[in-house]
Amino acid sequence: MKKILIKAAAFILVFVLSVLIFGKVMNRRQNNNMVDMDPASLPVISMSIGDISYNVLRGYSSPRDISYDRDTLTFLDGDRSLDITVKNYGVKVAGSSYEVRNIEDDRLVESGEIELSFNNIGNPIGRISLKDLLIKQAEYSLCIVLDLEDGRDVYYYTRIISGDDRLAYDQVSYALYFHDCLFDKKTAEAVKKHLETNSSLSDNSSFVYVDIHSSFSQVTYGELGVIPYGEPVVSLKESSGNNAVVCIDYMLRSGYGGEFTAYMAHEAITVRYTDKSVYIISYIRTMEEIVNPSEMCVNDKIVLGIADESPEMMESEDGSCVAFVSGGRLFEYNETSSKLACIYSFYDFGAFDVRNIYDRHDIRILSLSDDGNMVFAVYGYMNRGEHEGDVGIAVYSYEDSINSIREMLYIPYDKSADILLTEMDNLLYMNSMGHIYLNMENVVYSVDTEDRTITDTAMYWTGDTLQSSDAQRYIVTMAGDPGTPVSELTVTDLENETSVGVSAGAGEYIRFLGFIGEDMIYGVARRGDVQVETSGNLLFPMYRVCICDGTGKLLKYYEKEGFYVTDAEIKDNRIYLERIAGAPGSYYSTEGDTITASREDVTGRNYITVAVIDKYERYVQIQTRAAGGAGNVRVTTPGEILSSDSAFLDPVETRRTDRFYVYDPFGICGIYLYESAAVEKACDIGGTATQENGNVIWKYSTRKTVNQILEITAESIGEDETSLSVCMDVMMGYEGVIRNSEVLLGKGTPVGDILSENMNDVVILD
């Protein structure tokens, strides 16, 4: 009898506890108002060039500075006019206006109202006609403002140019023709002549990356049998004489009905259009499969398909949970609960909406625990949701037990999404104490997720770009002015929040060269060997190159008598050294050398594998830790808890550094403190380099490399003069300044300093 009473009491206790816990969870769900992400609500605007619709503009919720954005270039027609079409998706537009500004100084050139009518499918259309105030071939910024009936003002930006719009039409038209031909191998024979197939320059084993050197089969999608899905989004990125860079974003599908495979692709096509012929100078295509979540888990693997072989991925300490990004979507697989959760995505699988497939954002997994809880960040342009039309960083927490996400904090950003993506690629790390470290404007900020505060750590990087280790746990900072040699580097462990100094010896300078895995590489030069060249560039001949770990412990060094290292490039586990030989004043170039570094490859319990499948070629998968564990799972989509405790953090700018930006067809590809480094990079990739204010300082072009300013005449070199000093005298004389440059150079004053000290209101570019 006593045993029966004990069992009954236990059952009652379990029942009461279950009711209380269930009620608490249900109340939590109801009180926090869990909802799905709001759909995109902002209209898009497209431009017209002839009969082609191009340059689809996404809306911003507040005014932006376009000097940091080179997303699209729109040509005015011969009457200095352009036609716009508003795809409003049912949103009513009450009115529209425009502003034209000078990119360099943001000076207003012209403004006015746009009279809107409707086309035959009910979309607002308008025509902007500008006055004769624009300089031919000069770029200006155009802002179009839509006044929506719900009270919102939405801002749209593009660069405009008054130039040869007929040539631009031919270039865009041919890029589209080339794009269309590739879907049919017979039709593609007509453009096969443009390919420069070279298997030594291009890998033909994956559809993820294809270029002009790939095989004909690879460029024409092999045996995938894909067809376009929705309308392509065509953008004119750059135009320089006969050359134009045209980008096409589009979706593809193979299969029929409900059994189809979706892909997202991006093409960058450089077209050279002349009177005699048309050339495809460059063709680059990236492509990624958008796997149906219900088909991701097969046996003991998670299928990512045609995808990057190094995706954003993290596993919990015991390996029971693994989070990963696939097709722009964040997933978590929980082995314990046999659940695959599609945690965050702007894209709805199977639905084509140009607003949702816009890819100027990224996702970073910051932490993942064994119980499935996660912290992650979404940064860049926000396609939809609470921050639709903003650029910034949103940090979320995911709670597995109630299958929900909650916004913890939001950090706005006032420059372009491209720059923010580059900044976060350099540093966005969270340690076990819940402190997030991120890089903006060469300043490291710390975010306390508990107190919801953001502070300047006073750690600065005075090189071109902040450097972090592969896992971003370690960063290197240094004190001093940009370009000034230093004697010590500081290595900071962001996980333990400790720093150590790595110093050069007495009478020596130290230079950071990069990370290889989690180990730091630096070089040491004798002070007497370091020279400032006449051009103002610093010659830094390093007699020793060292590798140390995150604690500053020396692991390995390279040193060869009579040879000096001037630069290093790191690829995989190899360090390629550029070298000179000789002595100060008589250095000469010599062949490079290589250091092979030993790196321990850490493989988790869940890891990437690649299968070779005839039709799909290299097929990416995640091998889960438990055999057969991923085969039978339930797929869920968490709701978002709307709460008022999300913090809006706006970092205080403590120091501002003018930087130079380099663009390729995919956006920002480099940020530099020195114009020489920016121009060199732009030259190497055939891109564009700009100043902080958006002014173009170098652009790839087929134009003449020499330009004659008619007001400047050549002068002969006199006695005790050099071509450099005469050139400087002529430049300053053009600005009304008379100086003896040879005397100033003889005192050791760098060229840039002489020019900047003697000429006012000019920008000196090295």
CSV table of N, CA and C in Angstrom, one decimal, residues 271-358:
chain,number,residue,atom,x,y,z
A,271,VAL,N,32.6,44.1,-71.6
A,271,VAL,CA,32.4,44.1,-73.0
A,271,VAL,C,33.2,45.3,-73.6
A,272,ARG,N,33.9,45.0,-74.7
A,272,ARG,CA,34.6,46.1,-75.5
A,272,ARG,C,33.9,46.2,-76.8
A,273,TYR,N,33.3,47.3,-77.1
A,273,TYR,CA,32.5,47.5,-78.3
A,273,TYR,C,33.2,48.5,-79.2
A,274,THR,N,33.6,48.1,-80.4
A,274,THR,CA,34.2,49.0,-81.3
A,274,THR,C,33.5,49.0,-82.6
A,275,ASP,N,33.9,49.9,-83.5
A,275,ASP,CA,33.2,50.0,-84.8
A,275,ASP,C,33.5,48.7,-85.6
A,276,LYS,N,34.6,48.0,-85.4
A,276,LYS,CA,35.0,46.9,-86.1
A,276,LYS,C,34.4,45.6,-85.6
A,277,SER,N,34.4,45.5,-84.2
A,277,SER,CA,34.0,44.2,-83.6
A,277,SER,C,33.6,44.4,-82.2
A,278,VAL,N,33.1,43.3,-81.6
A,278,VAL,CA,32.7,43.3,-80.2
A,278,VAL,C,33.5,42.2,-79.5
A,279,TYR,N,34.0,42.5,-78.3
A,279,TYR,CA,34.9,41.5,-77.6
A,279,TYR,C,34.3,41.4,-76.2
A,280,ILE,N,34.4,40.1,-75.7
A,280,ILE,CA,34.2,39.9,-74.3
A,280,ILE,C,35.6,39.8,-73.6
A,281,ILE,N,35.9,40.8,-72.9
A,281,ILE,CA,37.3,40.9,-72.3
A,281,ILE,C,37.4,40.0,-71.1
A,282,SER,N,36.3,40.0,-70.3
A,282,SER,CA,36.3,39.2,-69.1
A,282,SER,C,34.9,38.6,-68.9
A,283,TYR,N,34.8,37.4,-68.4
A,283,TYR,CA,33.6,36.8,-68.0
A,283,TYR,C,33.8,36.0,-66.8
A,284,ILE,N,33.0,36.3,-65.7
A,284,ILE,CA,33.1,35.6,-64.4
A,284,ILE,C,31.7,35.3,-64.0
A,285,ARG,N,31.5,34.1,-63.6
A,285,ARG,CA,30.2,33.7,-63.1
A,285,ARG,C,30.4,32.9,-61.8
A,286,THR,N,29.6,33.3,-60.8
A,286,THR,CA,29.5,32.5,-59.5
A,286,THR,C,28.1,32.0,-59.4
A,287,MET,N,28.0,30.8,-58.8
A,287,MET,CA,26.7,30.1,-58.7
A,287,MET,C,26.6,29.3,-57.5
A,288,GLU,N,25.4,29.2,-56.9
A,288,GLU,CA,25.2,28.5,-55.7
A,288,GLU,C,23.8,27.8,-55.7
A,289,GLU,N,23.8,26.6,-55.3
A,289,GLU,CA,22.5,25.9,-55.3
A,289,GLU,C,21.7,26.3,-54.0
A,290,ILE,N,20.4,26.5,-54.2
A,290,ILE,CA,19.5,26.8,-53.1
A,290,ILE,C,18.7,25.5,-52.8
A,291,VAL,N,19.3,24.8,-51.9
A,291,VAL,CA,18.7,23.4,-51.6
A,291,VAL,C,17.4,23.6,-50.9
A,292,ASN,N,16.4,22.8,-51.3
A,292,ASN,CA,15.1,22.7,-50.6
A,292,ASN,C,15.4,22.1,-49.2
A,293,PRO,N,15.0,22.9,-48.1
A,293,PRO,CA,15.3,22.4,-46.7
A,293,PRO,C,14.8,21.0,-46.5
A,294,SER,N,13.7,20.6,-47.1
A,294,SER,CA,13.1,19.3,-46.8
A,294,SER,C,13.9,18.2,-47.5
A,295,GLU,N,14.9,18.6,-48.3
A,295,GLU,CA,15.7,17.6,-49.0
A,295,GLU,C,17.2,17.7,-48.6
A,296,MET,N,17.5,18.4,-47.6
A,296,MET,CA,18.8,18.6,-47.2
A,296,MET,C,19.5,17.4,-46.5
A,297,CYS,N,18.7,16.8,-45.7
A,297,CYS,CA,19.2,15.7,-44.8
A,297,CYS,C,19.0,14.3,-45.5
A,298,VAL,N,20.1,13.7,-45.8
A,298,VAL,CA,20.1,12.4,-46.5
A,298,VAL,C,21.1,11.5,-45.8
A,299,ASN,N,20.5,10.4,-45.2
A,299,ASN,CA,21.3,9.4,-44.5
A,299,ASN,C,22.1,10.2,-43.4
A,300,ASP,N,23.4,10.1,-43.4
A,300,ASP,CA,24.2,10.8,-42.4
A,300,ASP,C,24.9,12.1,-42.9
A,301,LYS,N,24.3,12.7,-43.9
A,301,LYS,CA,24.9,13.9,-44.5
A,301,LYS,C,23.8,15.0,-44.6
A,302,ILE,N,24.3,16.2,-44.6
A,302,ILE,CA,23.5,17.4,-44.9
A,302,ILE,C,24.0,17.9,-46.3
A,303,VAL,N,23.1,18.0,-47.2
A,303,VAL,CA,23.5,18.3,-48.6
A,303,VAL,C,23.4,19.9,-48.8
A,304,LEU,N,24.6,20.4,-49.2
A,304,LEU,CA,24.6,21.8,-49.6
A,304,LEU,C,24.7,22.0,-51.1
A,305,GLY,N,25.0,20.9,-51.9
A,305,GLY,CA,25.0,20.9,-53.3
A,305,GLY,C,26.1,21.6,-53.9
A,306,ILE,N,25.8,22.3,-55.0
A,306,ILE,CA,26.8,23.2,-55.7
A,306,ILE,C,27.0,24.4,-54.9
A,307,ALA,N,28.1,24.4,-54.1
A,307,ALA,CA,28.3,25.5,-53.1
A,307,ALA,C,29.8,25.7,-52.8
A,308,ASP,N,30.1,26.8,-52.1
A,308,ASP,CA,31.4,27.0,-51.6
A,308,ASP,C,31.9,25.9,-50.7
A,309,GLU,N,33.1,25.5,-50.9
A,309,GLU,CA,33.6,24.3,-50.1
A,309,GLU,C,34.1,24.8,-48.7
A,310,SER,N,34.0,26.1,-48.4
A,310,SER,CA,34.4,26.6,-47.1
A,310,SER,C,33.3,27.5,-46.6
A,311,PRO,N,32.1,27.0,-46.3
A,311,PRO,CA,31.0,27.8,-45.9
A,311,PRO,C,31.1,28.3,-44.5
A,312,GLU,N,30.4,29.3,-44.1
A,312,GLU,CA,30.3,29.7,-42.7
A,312,GLU,C,29.7,28.6,-41.9
A,313,MET,N,30.4,28.1,-40.9
A,313,MET,CA,29.9,26.9,-40.2
A,313,MET,C,30.5,26.8,-38.8
A,314,MET,N,29.8,26.3,-37.8
A,314,MET,CA,30.3,26.2,-36.5
A,314,MET,C,29.5,25.0,-35.8
A,315,GLU,N,30.2,24.2,-35.0
A,315,GLU,CA,29.6,23.1,-34.3
A,315,GLU,C,29.7,23.4,-32.8
A,316,SER,N,28.8,22.8,-32.0
A,316,SER,CA,28.9,23.0,-30.5
A,316,SER,C,30.0,22.1,-30.0
A,317,GLU,N,30.3,22.3,-28.7
A,317,GLU,CA,31.5,21.7,-28.1
A,317,GLU,C,31.5,20.2,-28.3
A,318,ASP,N,30.3,19.5,-28.0
A,318,ASP,CA,30.2,18.1,-28.1
A,318,ASP,C,29.9,17.6,-29.5
A,319,GLY,N,29.6,18.5,-30.5
A,319,GLY,CA,29.3,18.1,-31.8
A,319,GLY,C,27.9,17.7,-32.1
A,320,SER,N,27.0,17.8,-31.1
A,320,SER,CA,25.6,17.4,-31.3
A,320,SER,C,24.8,18.4,-32.1
A,321,CYS,N,25.3,19.7,-32.2
A,321,CYS,CA,24.7,20.7,-33.0
A,321,CYS,C,25.7,21.3,-34.0
A,322,VAL,N,25.2,21.5,-35.2
A,322,VAL,CA,26.1,22.2,-36.2
A,322,VAL,C,25.2,23.2,-36.9
A,323,ALA,N,25.8,24.4,-37.0
A,323,ALA,CA,25.1,25.6,-37.7
A,323,ALA,C,25.9,25.9,-38.9
A,324,PHE,N,25.2,26.3,-40.0
A,324,PHE,CA,25.9,26.6,-41.2
A,324,PHE,C,25.0,27.5,-42.1
A,325,VAL,N,25.7,28.2,-43.0
A,325,VAL,CA,25.0,29.1,-43.9
A,325,VAL,C,25.1,28.5,-45.3
A,326,SER,N,23.9,28.4,-45.9
A,326,SER,CA,23.8,27.8,-47.3
A,326,SER,C,22.8,28.6,-48.1
A,327,GLY,N,23.2,29.0,-49.3
A,327,GLY,CA,22.3,29.8,-50.1
A,327,GLY,C,21.8,31.1,-49.4
A,328,GLY,N,22.6,31.7,-48.6
A,328,GLY,CA,22.2,33.0,-47.9
A,328,GLY,C,21.3,32.7,-46.8
A,329,ARG,N,21.1,31.5,-46.3
A,329,ARG,CA,20.2,31.1,-45.2
A,329,ARG,C,21.0,30.5,-44.1
A,330,LEU,N,20.6,30.8,-42.9
A,330,LEU,CA,21.2,30.2,-41.7
A,330,LEU,C,20.4,29.0,-41.2
A,331,PHE,N,21.1,27.9,-41.1
A,331,PHE,CA,20.5,26.6,-40.6
A,331,PHE,C,21.2,26.1,-39.3
A,332,GLU,N,20.4,25.3,-38.6
A,332,GLU,CA,21.0,24.6,-37.5
A,332,GLU,C,20.5,23.2,-37.5
A,333,TYR,N,21.4,22.2,-37.4
A,333,TYR,CA,21.0,20.8,-37.3
A,333,TYR,C,21.3,20.4,-35.9
A,334,ASN,N,20.2,19.9,-35.2
A,334,ASN,CA,20.3,19.4,-33.8
A,334,ASN,C,20.1,17.9,-33.8
A,335,GLU,N,21.2,17.2,-33.6
A,335,GLU,CA,21.1,15.7,-33.6
A,335,GLU,C,20.2,15.1,-32.5
A,336,THR,N,20.3,15.8,-31.3
A,336,THR,CA,19.6,15.3,-30.2
A,336,THR,C,18.1,15.3,-30.4
A,337,SER,N,17.6,16.4,-31.0
A,337,SER,CA,16.1,16.5,-31.2
A,337,SER,C,15.7,16.1,-32.7
A,338,SER,N,16.7,15.7,-33.5
A,338,SER,CA,16.4,15.3,-34.9
A,338,SER,C,15.7,16.4,-35.6
A,339,LYS,N,16.3,17.6,-35.5
A,339,LYS,CA,15.6,18.8,-36.1
A,339,LYS,C,16.6,19.6,-36.9
A,340,LEU,N,16.1,20.1,-38.1
A,340,LEU,CA,16.8,21.0,-38.9
A,340,LEU,C,16.0,22.3,-39.0
A,341,ALA,N,16.6,23.4,-38.4
A,341,ALA,CA,15.8,24.7,-38.4
A,341,ALA,C,16.5,25.6,-39.4
A,342,CYS,N,15.6,26.2,-40.2
A,342,CYS,CA,16.0,27.3,-41.1
A,342,CYS,C,15.8,28.6,-40.3
A,343,ILE,N,16.9,29.0,-39.6
A,343,ILE,CA,16.8,30.0,-38.6
A,343,ILE,C,16.6,31.4,-39.2
A,344,TYR,N,17.3,31.8,-40.2
A,344,TYR,CA,17.2,33.1,-40.8
A,344,TYR,C,17.4,33.1,-42.3
A,345,SER,N,16.5,33.9,-43.0
A,345,SER,CA,16.7,34.0,-44.4
A,345,SER,C,15.8,35.1,-44.9
A,346,PHE,N,16.3,36.0,-45.8
A,346,PHE,CA,15.5,36.9,-46.5
A,346,PHE,C,14.8,36.3,-47.6
A,347,TYR,N,15.2,35.2,-48.1
A,347,TYR,CA,14.7,34.5,-49.3
A,347,TYR,C,13.7,33.4,-48.9
A,348,ASP,N,12.6,33.4,-49.5
A,348,ASP,CA,11.6,32.3,-49.3
A,348,ASP,C,11.7,31.3,-50.4
A,349,PHE,N,12.0,30.0,-50.1
A,349,PHE,CA,12.3,29.0,-51.1
A,349,PHE,C,11.2,28.9,-52.1
A,350,GLY,N,11.5,28.9,-53.3
A,350,GLY,CA,10.6,28.7,-54.4
A,350,GLY,C,9.9,30.0,-54.9
A,351,ALA,N,10.1,31.1,-54.2
A,351,ALA,CA,9.4,32.4,-54.6
A,351,ALA,C,10.5,33.4,-55.1
A,352,PHE,N,10.2,33.9,-56.3
A,352,PHE,CA,11.1,34.9,-56.9
A,352,PHE,C,10.7,36.3,-56.6
A,353,ASP,N,11.5,37.0,-55.9
A,353,ASP,CA,11.3,38.4,-55.6
A,353,ASP,C,12.6,39.1,-55.6
A,354,VAL,N,12.8,40.1,-56.5
A,354,VAL,CA,14.1,40.7,-56.7
A,354,VAL,C,14.5,41.4,-55.4
A,355,ARG,N,13.6,41.7,-54.5
A,355,ARG,CA,14.0,42.4,-53.3
A,355,ARG,C,14.6,41.4,-52.3
A,356,ASN,N,14.2,40.1,-52.4
A,356,ASN,CA,14.7,39.2,-51.4
A,356,ASN,C,16.0,38.5,-51.8
A,357,ILE,N,16.3,38.5,-53.1
A,357,ILE,CA,17.5,37.8,-53.6
A,357,ILE,C,18.7,38.8,-53.6
A,358,TYR,N,18.5,40.0,-53.3
A,358,TYR,CA,19.6,41.0,-53.3
A,358,TYR,C,20.6,40.5,-52.2
